[in-house]
PDB file of C-alpha atoms in Angstrom:
ATOM      1  CA  MET L   1     318.337  96.722 231.386  1.00 87.00           C
ATOM      2  CA  TYR L   2     321.053  94.492 232.545  1.00 90.00           C
ATOM      3  CA  ASP L   3     322.396  90.987 231.671  1.00 91.00           C
ATOM      4  CA  TYR L   4     321.888  88.255 234.182  1.00 92.00           C
ATOM      5  CA  GLU L   5     322.336  84.508 234.473  1.00 93.00           C
ATOM      6  CA  THR L   6     320.654  82.215 236.875  1.00 93.00           C
ATOM      7  CA  LEU L   7     321.795  78.687 237.716  1.00 94.00           C
ATOM      8  CA  MET L   8     319.335  76.314 239.199  1.00 94.00           C
ATOM      9  CA  VAL L   9     319.801  72.871 240.828  1.00 93.00           C
ATOM     10  CA  LEU L  10     316.547  70.979 240.807  1.00 93.00           C
ATOM     11  CA  HIS L  11     315.414  67.960 242.805  1.00 92.00           C
ATOM     12  CA  PRO L  12     316.375  64.682 241.021  1.00 91.00           C
ATOM     13  CA  ASP L  13     312.937  63.048 241.711  1.00 91.00           C
ATOM     14  CA  LEU L  14     311.389  65.503 239.106  1.00 88.00           C
ATOM     15  CA  GLY L  15     312.939  63.513 236.368  1.00 86.00           C
ATOM     16  CA  GLU L  16     314.092  65.001 233.134  1.00 88.00           C
ATOM     17  CA  ALA L  17     310.660  65.888 231.790  1.00 90.00           C
ATOM     18  CA  GLY L  18     309.549  67.513 235.159  1.00 91.00           C
ATOM     19  CA  ALA L  19     312.819  69.483 235.293  1.00 90.00           C
ATOM     20  CA  LYS L  20     312.326  70.757 231.875  1.00 91.00           C
ATOM     21  CA  GLU L  21     308.813  71.756 232.665  1.00 93.00           C
ATOM     22  CA  LEU L  22     310.031  73.701 235.712  1.00 92.00           C
ATOM     23  CA  VAL L  23     312.618  75.455 233.701  1.00 91.00           C
ATOM     24  CA  GLN L  24     310.005  76.427 231.149  1.00 92.00           C
ATOM     25  CA  ARG L  25     307.793  77.761 234.037  1.00 91.00           C
ATOM     26  CA  MET L  26     310.716  79.935 235.180  1.00 91.00           C
ATOM     27  CA  ARG L  27     311.256  81.058 231.675  1.00 90.00           C
ATOM     28  CA  THR L  28     307.603  82.208 231.608  1.00 92.00           C
ATOM     29  CA  VAL L  29     308.028  84.116 234.786  1.00 91.00           C
ATOM     30  CA  LEU L  30     310.924  86.070 233.186  1.00 91.00           C
ATOM     31  CA  GLU L  31     308.999  86.663 230.003  1.00 91.00           C
ATOM     32  CA  ALA L  32     306.057  88.085 232.052  1.00 90.00           C
ATOM     33  CA  GLY L  33     308.677  90.598 233.439  1.00 88.00           C
ATOM     34  CA  ARG L  34     309.624  91.599 229.902  1.00 92.00           C
ATOM     35  CA  ALA L  35     312.955  89.708 230.019  1.00 90.00           C
ATOM     36  CA  GLU L  36     314.796  88.870 226.815  1.00 91.00           C
ATOM     37  CA  ILE L  37     315.823  85.280 227.063  1.00 92.00           C
ATOM     38  CA  LYS L  38     319.305  84.791 225.464  1.00 92.00           C
ATOM     39  CA  LYS L  39     320.060  81.121 226.260  1.00 92.00           C
ATOM     40  CA  VAL L  40     318.676  78.182 228.217  1.00 91.00           C
ATOM     41  CA  ASP L  41     321.205  75.592 228.839  1.00 90.00           C
ATOM     42  CA  GLU L  42     320.039  72.397 230.493  1.00 90.00           C
ATOM     43  CA  TRP L  43     323.107  70.537 231.883  1.00 91.00           C
ATOM     44  CA  GLY L  44     321.087  67.357 232.963  1.00 88.00           C
ATOM     45  CA  MET L  45     321.635  65.272 236.035  1.00 91.00           C
ATOM     46  CA  ARG L  46     324.956  65.816 237.797  1.00 92.00           C
ATOM     47  CA  GLU L  47     326.620  64.647 241.078  1.00 93.00           C
ATOM     48  CA  LEU L  48     326.488  67.398 243.745  1.00 90.00           C
ATOM     49  CA  ALA L  49     329.632  68.470 245.474  1.00 91.00           C
ATOM     50  CA  TYR L  50     327.960  67.929 248.905  1.00 91.00           C
ATOM     51  CA  VAL L  51     324.523  66.556 250.064  1.00 91.00           C
ATOM     52  CA  ILE L  52     321.678  69.101 249.789  1.00 89.00           C
ATOM     53  CA  HIS L  53     318.371  68.087 251.494  1.00 90.00           C
ATOM     54  CA  LYS L  54     319.503  64.419 251.562  1.00 90.00           C
ATOM     55  CA  GLN L  55     320.205  64.399 247.803  1.00 90.00           C
ATOM     56  CA  ARG L  56     323.512  63.475 246.177  1.00 92.00           C
ATOM     57  CA  ARG L  57     322.400  64.391 242.497  1.00 93.00           C
ATOM     58  CA  GLY L  58     320.517  67.285 240.908  1.00 92.00           C
ATOM     59  CA  PHE L  59     319.326  68.520 237.636  1.00 94.00           C
ATOM     60  CA  TYR L  60     321.306  71.637 236.596  1.00 94.00           C
ATOM     61  CA  ALA L  61     319.936  74.398 234.357  1.00 93.00           C
ATOM     62  CA  LEU L  62     321.348  77.794 233.370  1.00 94.00           C
ATOM     63  CA  ILE L  63     319.311  80.669 232.039  1.00 93.00           C
ATOM     64  CA  GLU L  64     320.918  83.727 230.475  1.00 93.00           C
ATOM     65  CA  TYR L  65     318.677  86.731 230.000  1.00 92.00           C
ATOM     66  CA  ARG L  66     318.405  90.562 229.836  1.00 92.00           C
ATOM     67  CA  CYS L  67     315.898  92.313 232.004  1.00 91.00           C
ATOM     68  CA  GLU L  68     315.220  94.993 234.706  1.00 91.00           C
ATOM     69  CA  PRO L  69     316.127  94.122 238.339  1.00 89.00           C
ATOM     70  CA  GLN L  70     312.409  93.629 239.415  1.00 92.00           C
ATOM     71  CA  ALA L  71     312.083  90.655 237.146  1.00 91.00           C
ATOM     72  CA  VAL L  72     315.034  88.937 238.710  1.00 92.00           C
ATOM     73  CA  ARG L  73     313.512  89.558 242.169  1.00 93.00           C
ATOM     74  CA  GLU L  74     310.236  87.875 240.956  1.00 92.00           C
ATOM     75  CA  LEU L  75     312.129  84.904 239.519  1.00 91.00           C
ATOM     76  CA  GLU L  76     314.035  84.431 242.775  1.00 93.00           C
ATOM     77  CA  ARG L  77     310.792  84.698 244.745  1.00 93.00           C
ATOM     78  CA  GLN L  78     309.304  81.950 242.604  1.00 92.00           C
ATOM     79  CA  LEU L  79     312.384  79.801 243.008  1.00 93.00           C
ATOM     80  CA  LYS L  80     312.297  80.123 246.841  1.00 93.00           C
ATOM     81  CA  LEU L  81     308.731  79.070 246.983  1.00 92.00           C
ATOM     82  CA  ASN L  82     309.311  75.997 244.999  1.00 91.00           C
ATOM     83  CA  ASP L  83     310.247  72.904 247.029  1.00 91.00           C
ATOM     84  CA  GLN L  84     311.714  71.234 243.954  1.00 92.00           C
ATOM     85  CA  VAL L  85     314.487  73.712 243.730  1.00 92.00           C
ATOM     86  CA  LEU L  86     317.434  72.539 245.841  1.00 93.00           C
ATOM     87  CA  ARG L  87     319.668  75.693 245.154  1.00 93.00           C
ATOM     88  CA  PHE L  88     319.877  78.637 242.830  1.00 94.00           C
ATOM     89  CA  VAL L  89     322.076  81.688 242.276  1.00 93.00           C
ATOM     90  CA  SER L  90     321.448  84.722 240.061  1.00 92.00           C
ATOM     91  CA  VAL L  91     324.336  87.023 239.065  1.00 92.00           C
ATOM     92  CA  ARG L  92     324.597  90.163 237.017  1.00 90.00           C
ATOM     93  CA  GLN L  93     327.051  89.935 234.167  1.00 87.00           C
ATOM     94  CA  ILE L  94     329.454  92.785 233.974  1.00 83.00           C
ATOM     95  CA  HIS L  95     331.027  93.347 230.594  1.00 76.00           C
ATOM     96  CA  LYS L  96     334.197  95.124 231.006  1.00 76.00           C
ATOM     97  CA  LYS L  97     335.707  96.976 228.005  1.00 76.00           C
ATOM     98  CA  ALA L  98     339.195  95.673 227.031  1.00 74.00           C
ATOM     99  CA  PRO L  99     341.967  98.116 227.890  1.00 76.00           C
ATOM    100  CA  PRO L 100     343.543  99.980 225.004  1.00 78.00           C
ATOM    101  CA  PRO L 101     346.627  98.164 223.641  1.00 80.00           C
ATOM    102  CA  ARG L 102     349.910  99.273 224.962  1.00 81.00           C
ATOM    103  CA  ARG L 103     352.185 101.399 222.937  1.00 80.00           C
ATOM    104  CA  PRO L 104     355.633  99.864 222.500  1.00 81.00           C
ATOM    105  CA  ARG L 105     358.249 101.693 224.444  1.00 78.00           C
ATOM    106  CA  PRO L 106     361.207 102.870 222.531  1.00 75.00           C
ATOM    107  CA  ASP L 107     364.549 101.133 223.274  1.00 70.00           C
ATOM    108  CA  ARG L 108     366.499 103.332 225.565  1.00 64.00           C
ATOM    109  CA  ASP L 109     369.710 102.890 223.406  1.00 57.00           C
ATOM    110  CA  GLU L 110     367.870 104.277 220.301  1.00 56.00           C
ATOM    111  CA  ALA L 111     366.209 107.037 222.216  1.00 53.00           C
ATOM    112  CA  GLY L 112     369.458 108.460 223.653  1.00 57.00           C
ATOM    113  CA  GLY L 113     368.657 107.559 227.265  1.00 58.00           C
ATOM    114  CA  PRO L 114     371.153 106.568 229.966  1.00 60.00           C
ATOM    115  CA  GLY L 115     373.688 103.970 228.817  1.00 59.00           C
ATOM    116  CA  SER L 116     373.494 105.153 225.196  1.00 58.00           C
ATOM    117  CA  GLU L 117     376.839 106.973 225.283  1.00 60.00           C
ATOM    118  CA  THR L 118     379.606 105.572 223.237  1.00 61.00           C
ATOM    119  CA  ALA L 119     383.369 105.955 223.673  1.00 58.00           C
ATOM    120  CA  GLU L 120     383.345 108.563 220.935  1.00 61.00           C
ATOM    121  CA  ASP L 121     380.732 110.624 222.719  1.00 57.00           C
ATOM    122  CA  LEU L 122     382.790 110.596 226.001  1.00 59.00           C
ATOM    123  CA  GLY L 123     385.856 112.093 224.388  1.00 56.00           C
TER     124      GLY L 123
END
């Protein structure tokens, strides 16, 4: 199982209630594919960066979930078939492990490296 997130931009004519209903339907599609829903974040109506299908605004919703790849494919198929979805994008989240902390380098003067000679050492 992998972690995914899908951002959807929905048609503004749906209204808030219609948009919430559509988000719930997409959530049901994921749950049918045995996905574990982590978070549903409805951002509400926002201005689009550019016109999409003659619309200047859209209802944004983000779903974070954990599932197998075939559940994501089914969700995307449902989103493509729905005319009320202006745009969507699904991405797999990659959790990188933090690199180990660096060890402090010893100071060259204390370690006896170049430049650590004193006048007494040179004779």
